Amino acid sequence: MNRKNKSKASRDDRLTIVLLLVAYAAVMLANSAGLINSHMNGMLVPLCVYATMAVSLNLVVGILGELSLGHAGFMCLGAFASAFFSKLFENTMGVFPRFLIAILIGGLVAGIFGFLIGIPVLRLNGDYLAIVTLAFGEIIKNVINVLYVGRDSAGLHFALDQSKLGMDKEAGELLIAGPQGITGTPNDASFTIGFAVLLISTILVLNLINSREGRAIMSIRDNRIAAGSVGIPITAYKMRAFTMSAVIAGFAGALYAHNLASLIATPARFGYNMSIMFLVFVVLGGIGSTRGAIIAAVVLTLIPELLRFMNDYRMLIYSIVLIAMMIINWNPKSRAWIQSHLHRKKAAETAESDGREDA
């Protein structure tokens, strides 16, 4: 990467961080002024979760060049691991340190599974990663739905059948109740913490992209054979990117779990359609664009909520917006027309301003 491209990438990264900070400040000011209703206020944490998941998946799809169809599975792992920890230490730790450790545990557990999945799959070519991650997401969801974990004076009890749990029913406590999931997770998530998770995840990804490792990862994406021919350890770099993506998905899952009263591994929350929704964020935001993925996640999550007063037509409008974003992002003629139009408008404004100064 030459000096000019490095300078442009650095400016783009700074712009992304500045826009995030401005958006946070705007939301906080609007909230303090009472301009955000209770329903939209309840959407702030999910917006941070979905934007963080978009950043995570963009690292795999846009930067690494691999297709993952089970990223909701990593989110599910992070959610249940963190919620289990919070339930376990609910009465023995302070709120902030417990939640901080829960987020780290969610990322760690998701990262470990991402690493284990990547060991056999990332050595292969083609769409194997997409197939394996799709299966992984479904397996994780179904395993959690049959898992029972209880606690009594004798310690923790694990079973796949509640009748075989072997726990003292009177003095014991059921922490994970199979298809009923985890109930009563501490509601520790807030917009400020969610924004912090999103900001840190974005900074980590941007730093990776602009580092020597990031350039090596993108060279693998562009031409695997050429990258290998110059001595780049392809599997090692792919493992780093995929594991980091899984860790960030685990962070998002932890945030998601602590914003719900009841955490259940349903298809609506952690199924295939959720993974596809994250992929839509990445594609419509522009594959490889971290800022675009965040914007797409926010816009596409808010549109159905803002159009609830048009209940009969809101999904129609949502579909039209999807098509329009796809045409603008991926049609070279559309992008060229928009750029030329903006250039002509800017030139006209400059000429008008010069004319007023001459007068």
Tab-separated table of N, CA, C and O in Angstrom, residues 25-108:
chain	number	residue	atom	x	y	z
A	25	ALA	N	-23.290	11.210	20.569
A	25	ALA	CA	-23.595	12.491	21.213
A	25	ALA	C	-24.993	12.976	20.827
A	25	ALA	O	-25.752	13.478	21.678
A	26	ALA	N	-25.359	12.804	19.554
A	26	ALA	CA	-26.679	13.239	19.090
A	26	ALA	C	-27.792	12.458	19.780
A	26	ALA	O	-28.812	13.034	20.196
A	27	VAL	N	-27.601	11.160	19.905
A	27	VAL	CA	-28.616	10.328	20.561
A	27	VAL	C	-28.750	10.709	22.038
A	27	VAL	O	-29.863	10.825	22.572
A	28	MET	N	-27.630	10.918	22.709
A	28	MET	CA	-27.675	11.281	24.126
A	28	MET	C	-28.343	12.636	24.331
A	28	MET	O	-29.137	12.815	25.272
A	29	LEU	N	-28.050	13.600	23.460
A	29	LEU	CA	-28.679	14.915	23.574
A	29	LEU	C	-30.183	14.830	23.303
A	29	LEU	O	-30.987	15.435	24.020
A	30	ALA	N	-30.544	14.064	22.262
A	30	ALA	CA	-31.962	13.907	21.945
A	30	ALA	C	-32.704	13.193	23.066
A	30	ALA	O	-33.851	13.533	23.397
A	31	ASN	N	-32.054	12.211	23.674
A	31	ASN	CA	-32.678	11.478	24.774
A	31	ASN	C	-32.867	12.364	26.002
A	31	ASN	O	-33.914	12.324	26.661
A	32	SER	N	-31.854	13.170	26.309
A	32	SER	CA	-31.961	14.066	27.472
A	32	SER	C	-33.010	15.147	27.247
A	32	SER	O	-33.609	15.652	28.204
A	33	ALA	N	-33.250	15.506	25.969
A	33	ALA	CA	-34.259	16.509	25.658
A	33	ALA	C	-35.652	15.912	25.524
A	33	ALA	O	-36.619	16.643	25.264
A	34	GLY	N	-35.775	14.598	25.682
A	34	GLY	CA	-37.076	13.937	25.612
A	34	GLY	C	-37.602	13.762	24.206
A	34	GLY	O	-38.815	13.607	24.008
A	35	LEU	N	-36.705	13.772	23.216
A	35	LEU	CA	-37.129	13.641	21.823
A	35	LEU	C	-37.233	12.194	21.367
A	35	LEU	O	-37.708	11.928	20.263
A	36	ILE	N	-36.769	11.270	22.200
A	36	ILE	CA	-36.819	9.852	21.846
A	36	ILE	C	-37.844	9.166	22.742
A	36	ILE	O	-37.730	9.215	23.978
A	37	ASN	N	-38.851	8.533	22.138
A	37	ASN	CA	-39.883	7.872	22.943
A	37	ASN	C	-39.366	6.567	23.529
A	37	ASN	O	-38.265	6.108	23.225
A	38	SER	N	-40.173	5.969	24.371
A	38	SER	CA	-39.738	4.777	25.100
A	38	SER	C	-39.467	3.604	24.160
A	38	SER	O	-38.543	2.811	24.385
A	39	HIS	N	-40.273	3.496	23.099
A	39	HIS	CA	-40.067	2.391	22.153
A	39	HIS	C	-38.727	2.518	21.434
A	39	HIS	O	-37.959	1.546	21.353
A	40	MET	N	-38.427	3.704	20.923
A	40	MET	CA	-37.162	3.907	20.234
A	40	MET	C	-35.987	3.832	21.208
A	40	MET	O	-34.901	3.389	20.843
A	41	ASN	N	-36.216	4.246	22.443
A	41	ASN	CA	-35.161	4.137	23.453
A	41	ASN	C	-34.810	2.671	23.705
A	41	ASN	O	-33.649	2.331	23.954
A	42	GLY	N	-35.817	1.806	23.646
A	42	GLY	CA	-35.583	0.381	23.811
A	42	GLY	C	-34.877	-0.249	22.625
A	42	GLY	O	-34.371	-1.375	22.731
A	43	MET	N	-34.816	0.473	21.487
A	43	MET	CA	-34.147	-0.045	20.292
A	43	MET	C	-32.657	0.286	20.274
A	43	MET	O	-31.926	-0.222	19.425
A	44	LEU	N	-32.186	1.122	21.189
A	44	LEU	CA	-30.804	1.601	21.120
A	44	LEU	C	-29.798	0.475	21.331
A	44	LEU	O	-28.801	0.380	20.610
A	45	VAL	N	-30.036	-0.376	22.324
A	45	VAL	CA	-29.100	-1.488	22.569
A	45	VAL	C	-29.129	-2.490	21.415
A	45	VAL	O	-28.061	-2.908	20.933
A	46	PRO	N	-30.316	-2.920	20.920
A	46	PRO	CA	-30.301	-3.803	19.747
A	46	PRO	C	-29.596	-3.198	18.538
A	46	PRO	O	-28.944	-3.926	17.782
A	47	LEU	N	-29.688	-1.887	18.350
A	47	LEU	CA	-28.972	-1.251	17.249
A	47	LEU	C	-27.463	-1.438	17.397
A	47	LEU	O	-26.758	-1.724	16.424
A	48	CYS	N	-26.982	-1.284	18.624
A	48	CYS	CA	-25.549	-1.502	18.879
A	48	CYS	C	-25.170	-2.958	18.637
A	48	CYS	O	-24.091	-3.250	18.093
A	49	VAL	N	-26.055	-3.877	19.034
A	49	VAL	CA	-25.792	-5.310	18.832
A	49	VAL	C	-25.692	-5.629	17.345
A	49	VAL	O	-24.744	-6.278	16.887
A	50	TYR	N	-26.682	-5.173	16.570
A	50	TYR	CA	-26.703	-5.493	15.142
A	50	TYR	C	-25.546	-4.819	14.402
A	50	TYR	O	-24.961	-5.411	13.476
A	51	ALA	N	-25.203	-3.589	14.789
A	51	ALA	CA	-24.078	-2.908	14.154
A	51	ALA	C	-22.771	-3.634	14.467
A	51	ALA	O	-21.905	-3.779	13.592
A	52	THR	N	-22.615	-4.115	15.699
A	52	THR	CA	-21.419	-4.872	16.069
A	52	THR	C	-21.346	-6.178	15.296
A	52	THR	O	-20.275	-6.589	14.835
A	53	MET	N	-22.482	-6.847	15.124
A	53	MET	CA	-22.504	-8.079	14.329
A	53	MET	C	-22.163	-7.796	12.867
A	53	MET	O	-21.489	-8.606	12.208
A	54	ALA	N	-22.602	-6.653	12.344
A	54	ALA	CA	-22.261	-6.296	10.967
A	54	ALA	C	-20.754	-6.072	10.819
A	54	ALA	O	-20.149	-6.507	9.832
A	55	VAL	N	-20.142	-5.407	11.810
A	55	VAL	CA	-18.689	-5.207	11.795
A	55	VAL	C	-17.974	-6.555	11.841
A	55	VAL	O	-16.996	-6.788	11.121
A	56	SER	N	-18.478	-7.459	12.685
A	56	SER	CA	-17.875	-8.781	12.830
A	56	SER	C	-17.946	-9.574	11.527
A	56	SER	O	-16.942	-10.123	11.056
A	57	LEU	N	-19.120	-9.636	10.927
A	57	LEU	CA	-19.289	-10.440	9.715
A	57	LEU	C	-18.572	-9.816	8.527
A	57	LEU	O	-18.071	-10.530	7.646
A	58	ASN	N	-18.491	-8.482	8.490
A	58	ASN	CA	-17.782	-7.821	7.395
A	58	ASN	C	-16.303	-8.203	7.384
A	58	ASN	O	-15.675	-8.252	6.319
A	59	LEU	N	-15.751	-8.489	8.562
A	59	LEU	CA	-14.356	-8.912	8.635
A	59	LEU	C	-14.151	-10.235	7.907
A	59	LEU	O	-13.122	-10.442	7.252
A	60	VAL	N	-15.128	-11.128	7.993
A	60	VAL	CA	-15.021	-12.430	7.330
A	60	VAL	C	-15.378	-12.324	5.849
A	60	VAL	O	-14.647	-12.790	4.982
A	61	VAL	N	-16.526	-11.697	5.572
A	61	VAL	CA	-17.024	-11.658	4.192
A	61	VAL	C	-16.286	-10.625	3.349
A	61	VAL	O	-15.877	-10.907	2.220
A	62	GLY	N	-16.113	-9.419	3.892
A	62	GLY	CA	-15.539	-8.338	3.105
A	62	GLY	C	-14.029	-8.309	3.078
A	62	GLY	O	-13.434	-7.994	2.051
A	63	ILE	N	-13.391	-8.600	4.204
A	63	ILE	CA	-11.936	-8.488	4.300
A	63	ILE	C	-11.263	-9.827	4.027
A	63	ILE	O	-10.287	-9.906	3.278
A	64	LEU	N	-11.765	-10.901	4.644
A	64	LEU	CA	-11.177	-12.215	4.433
A	64	LEU	C	-11.629	-12.849	3.120
A	64	LEU	O	-10.909	-13.638	2.521
A	65	GLY	N	-12.841	-12.503	2.676
A	65	GLY	CA	-13.345	-13.047	1.423
A	65	GLY	C	-13.972	-14.418	1.550
A	65	GLY	O	-14.104	-15.139	0.557
A	66	GLU	N	-14.375	-14.815	2.765
A	66	GLU	CA	-15.062	-16.093	2.983
A	66	GLU	C	-16.515	-15.828	3.359
A	66	GLU	O	-16.847	-14.767	3.903
A	67	LEU	N	-17.363	-16.791	3.093
A	67	LEU	CA	-18.789	-16.641	3.371
A	67	LEU	C	-19.170	-17.425	4.616
A	67	LEU	O	-18.973	-18.638	4.678
A	68	SER	N	-19.703	-16.733	5.614
A	68	SER	CA	-20.174	-17.378	6.839
A	68	SER	C	-21.685	-17.228	6.924
A	68	SER	O	-22.210	-16.116	6.869
A	69	LEU	N	-22.381	-18.345	7.068
A	69	LEU	CA	-23.845	-18.335	7.153
A	69	LEU	C	-24.347	-18.753	8.534
A	69	LEU	O	-25.521	-19.055	8.690
A	70	GLY	N	-23.451	-18.761	9.507
A	70	GLY	CA	-23.870	-19.170	10.844
A	70	GLY	C	-23.342	-18.251	11.924
A	70	GLY	O	-23.085	-18.689	13.046
A	71	HIS	N	-23.189	-16.968	11.589
A	71	HIS	CA	-22.635	-16.048	12.578
A	71	HIS	C	-23.565	-15.863	13.779
A	71	HIS	O	-23.113	-15.499	14.863
A	72	ALA	N	-24.850	-16.113	13.584
A	72	ALA	CA	-25.771	-16.054	14.714
A	72	ALA	C	-25.436	-17.128	15.749
A	72	ALA	O	-25.761	-16.978	16.931
A	73	GLY	N	-24.780	-18.214	15.317
A	73	GLY	CA	-24.361	-19.252	16.261
A	73	GLY	C	-23.302	-18.749	17.224
A	73	GLY	O	-23.341	-19.057	18.423
A	74	PHE	N	-22.341	-17.953	16.747
A	74	PHE	CA	-21.337	-17.362	17.629
A	74	PHE	C	-21.977	-16.354	18.571
A	74	PHE	O	-21.609	-16.249	19.739
A	75	MET	N	-22.937	-15.616	18.055
A	75	MET	CA	-23.680	-14.682	18.894
A	75	MET	C	-24.441	-15.432	19.987
A	75	MET	O	-24.490	-15.004	21.148
A	76	CYS	N	-25.021	-16.573	19.628
A	76	CYS	CA	-25.757	-17.400	20.584
A	76	CYS	C	-24.830	-17.919	21.685
A	76	CYS	O	-25.177	-17.894	22.871
A	77	LEU	N	-23.644	-18.379	21.297
A	77	LEU	CA	-22.680	-18.862	22.284
A	77	LEU	C	-22.285	-17.759	23.253
A	77	LEU	O	-22.251	-17.959	24.478
A	78	GLY	N	-21.976	-16.579	22.714
A	78	GLY	CA	-21.608	-15.462	23.568
A	78	GLY	C	-22.736	-15.062	24.494
A	78	GLY	O	-22.504	-14.731	25.670
A	79	ALA	N	-23.963	-15.104	23.989
A	79	ALA	CA	-25.121	-14.720	24.795
A	79	ALA	C	-25.316	-15.676	25.970
A	79	ALA	O	-25.463	-15.255	27.125
A	80	PHE	N	-25.318	-16.979	25.699
A	80	PHE	CA	-25.595	-17.949	26.763
A	80	PHE	C	-24.424	-18.088	27.731
A	80	PHE	O	-24.636	-18.262	28.932
A	81	ALA	N	-23.196	-18.007	27.230
A	81	ALA	CA	-22.038	-18.098	28.126
A	81	ALA	C	-22.015	-16.923	29.088
A	81	ALA	O	-21.774	-17.077	30.296
A	82	SER	N	-22.271	-15.717	28.578
A	82	SER	CA	-22.250	-14.527	29.432
A	82	SER	C	-23.430	-14.509	30.393
A	82	SER	O	-23.287	-14.144	31.572
A	83	ALA	N	-24.611	-14.902	29.906
A	83	ALA	CA	-25.790	-14.924	30.773
A	83	ALA	C	-25.643	-15.967	31.883
A	83	ALA	O	-26.047	-15.737	33.031
A	84	PHE	N	-25.058	-17.103	31.550
A	84	PHE	CA	-24.820	-18.145	32.554
A	84	PHE	C	-23.872	-17.635	33.641
A	84	PHE	O	-24.093	-17.848	34.830
A	85	PHE	N	-22.816	-16.941	33.224
A	85	PHE	CA	-21.871	-16.382	34.202
A	85	PHE	C	-22.571	-15.354	35.098
A	85	PHE	O	-22.373	-15.347	36.323
A	86	SER	N	-23.381	-14.499	34.509
A	86	SER	CA	-24.060	-13.463	35.297
A	86	SER	C	-25.044	-14.070	36.289
A	86	SER	O	-25.166	-13.594	37.428
A	87	LYS	N	-25.755	-15.101	35.866
A	87	LYS	CA	-26.671	-15.781	36.785
A	87	LYS	C	-25.907	-16.471	37.917
A	87	LYS	O	-26.346	-16.477	39.064
A	88	LEU	N	-24.745	-17.014	37.593
A	88	LEU	CA	-23.959	-17.757	38.565
A	88	LEU	C	-23.410	-16.839	39.653
A	88	LEU	O	-23.335	-17.224	40.826
A	89	PHE	N	-23.024	-15.617	39.268
A	89	PHE	CA	-22.402	-14.687	40.216
A	89	PHE	C	-23.262	-13.442	40.451
A	89	PHE	O	-22.734	-12.381	40.784
A	90	GLU	N	-24.560	-13.595	40.289
A	90	GLU	CA	-25.458	-12.445	40.391
A	90	GLU	C	-25.393	-11.771	41.760
A	90	GLU	O	-25.457	-10.546	41.871
A	91	ASN	N	-25.251	-12.552	42.802
A	91	ASN	CA	-25.297	-12.001	44.159
A	91	ASN	C	-23.932	-11.919	44.828
A	91	ASN	O	-23.852	-11.625	46.030
A	92	THR	N	-22.871	-12.177	44.081
A	92	THR	CA	-21.543	-12.204	44.699
A	92	THR	C	-20.577	-11.192	44.096
A	92	THR	O	-19.452	-11.070	44.569
A	93	MET	N	-21.007	-10.449	43.053
A	93	MET	CA	-20.120	-9.475	42.412
A	93	MET	C	-20.867	-8.183	42.152
A	93	MET	O	-22.103	-8.159	42.087
A	94	GLY	N	-20.095	-7.095	42.006
A	94	GLY	CA	-20.684	-5.823	41.633
A	94	GLY	C	-21.210	-5.858	40.215
A	94	GLY	O	-20.779	-6.680	39.395
A	95	VAL	N	-22.123	-4.947	39.896
A	95	VAL	CA	-22.786	-4.961	38.594
A	95	VAL	C	-21.788	-4.746	37.456
A	95	VAL	O	-21.731	-5.544	36.512
A	96	PHE	N	-20.999	-3.676	37.526
A	96	PHE	CA	-20.104	-3.365	36.408
A	96	PHE	C	-19.019	-4.411	36.203
A	96	PHE	O	-18.817	-4.878	35.076
A	97	PRO	N	-18.270	-4.818	37.263
A	97	PRO	CA	-17.244	-5.851	37.024
A	97	PRO	C	-17.830	-7.164	36.542
A	97	PRO	O	-17.236	-7.850	35.695
A	98	ARG	N	-19.015	-7.527	37.046
A	98	ARG	CA	-19.646	-8.774	36.595
A	98	ARG	C	-20.011	-8.692	35.116
A	98	ARG	O	-19.760	-9.623	34.348
A	99	PHE	N	-20.583	-7.571	34.695
A	99	PHE	CA	-20.980	-7.424	33.297
A	99	PHE	C	-19.763	-7.357	32.393
A	99	PHE	O	-19.754	-7.928	31.287
A	100	LEU	N	-18.695	-6.680	32.829
A	100	LEU	CA	-17.480	-6.605	32.038
A	100	LEU	C	-16.883	-7.992	31.834
A	100	LEU	O	-16.509	-8.372	30.703
A	101	ILE	N	-16.815	-8.774	32.910
A	101	ILE	CA	-16.284	-10.140	32.803
A	101	ILE	C	-17.199	-10.998	31.935
A	101	ILE	O	-16.734	-11.833	31.147
A	102	ALA	N	-18.525	-10.784	32.053
A	102	ALA	CA	-19.486	-11.548	31.245
A	102	ALA	C	-19.269	-11.286	29.754
A	102	ALA	O	-19.314	-12.215	28.934
A	103	ILE	N	-19.030	-10.028	29.380
A	103	ILE	CA	-18.775	-9.702	27.976
A	103	ILE	C	-17.503	-10.391	27.490
A	103	ILE	O	-17.458	-10.964	26.391
A	104	LEU	N	-16.461	-10.345	28.325
A	104	LEU	CA	-15.195	-10.978	27.946
A	104	LEU	C	-15.358	-12.491	27.817
A	104	LEU	O	-14.798	-13.109	26.898
A	105	ILE	N	-16.135	-13.087	28.714
A	105	ILE	CA	-16.379	-14.536	28.649
A	105	ILE	C	-17.168	-14.887	27.387
A	105	ILE	O	-16.876	-15.880	26.704
A	106	GLY	N	-18.159	-14.065	27.053
A	106	GLY	CA	-18.917	-14.299	25.825
A	106	GLY	C	-18.030	-14.279	24.599
A	106	GLY	O	-18.125	-15.153	23.729
A	107	GLY	N	-17.124	-13.294	24.526
A	107	GLY	CA	-16.190	-13.230	23.404
A	107	GLY	C	-15.215	-14.383	23.397
A	107	GLY	O	-14.890	-14.934	22.341
A	108	LEU	N	-14.734	-14.778	24.592
A	108	LEU	CA	-13.760	-15.869	24.697
A	108	LEU	C	-14.364	-17.196	24.239
A	108	LEU	O	-13.750	-17.937	23.454
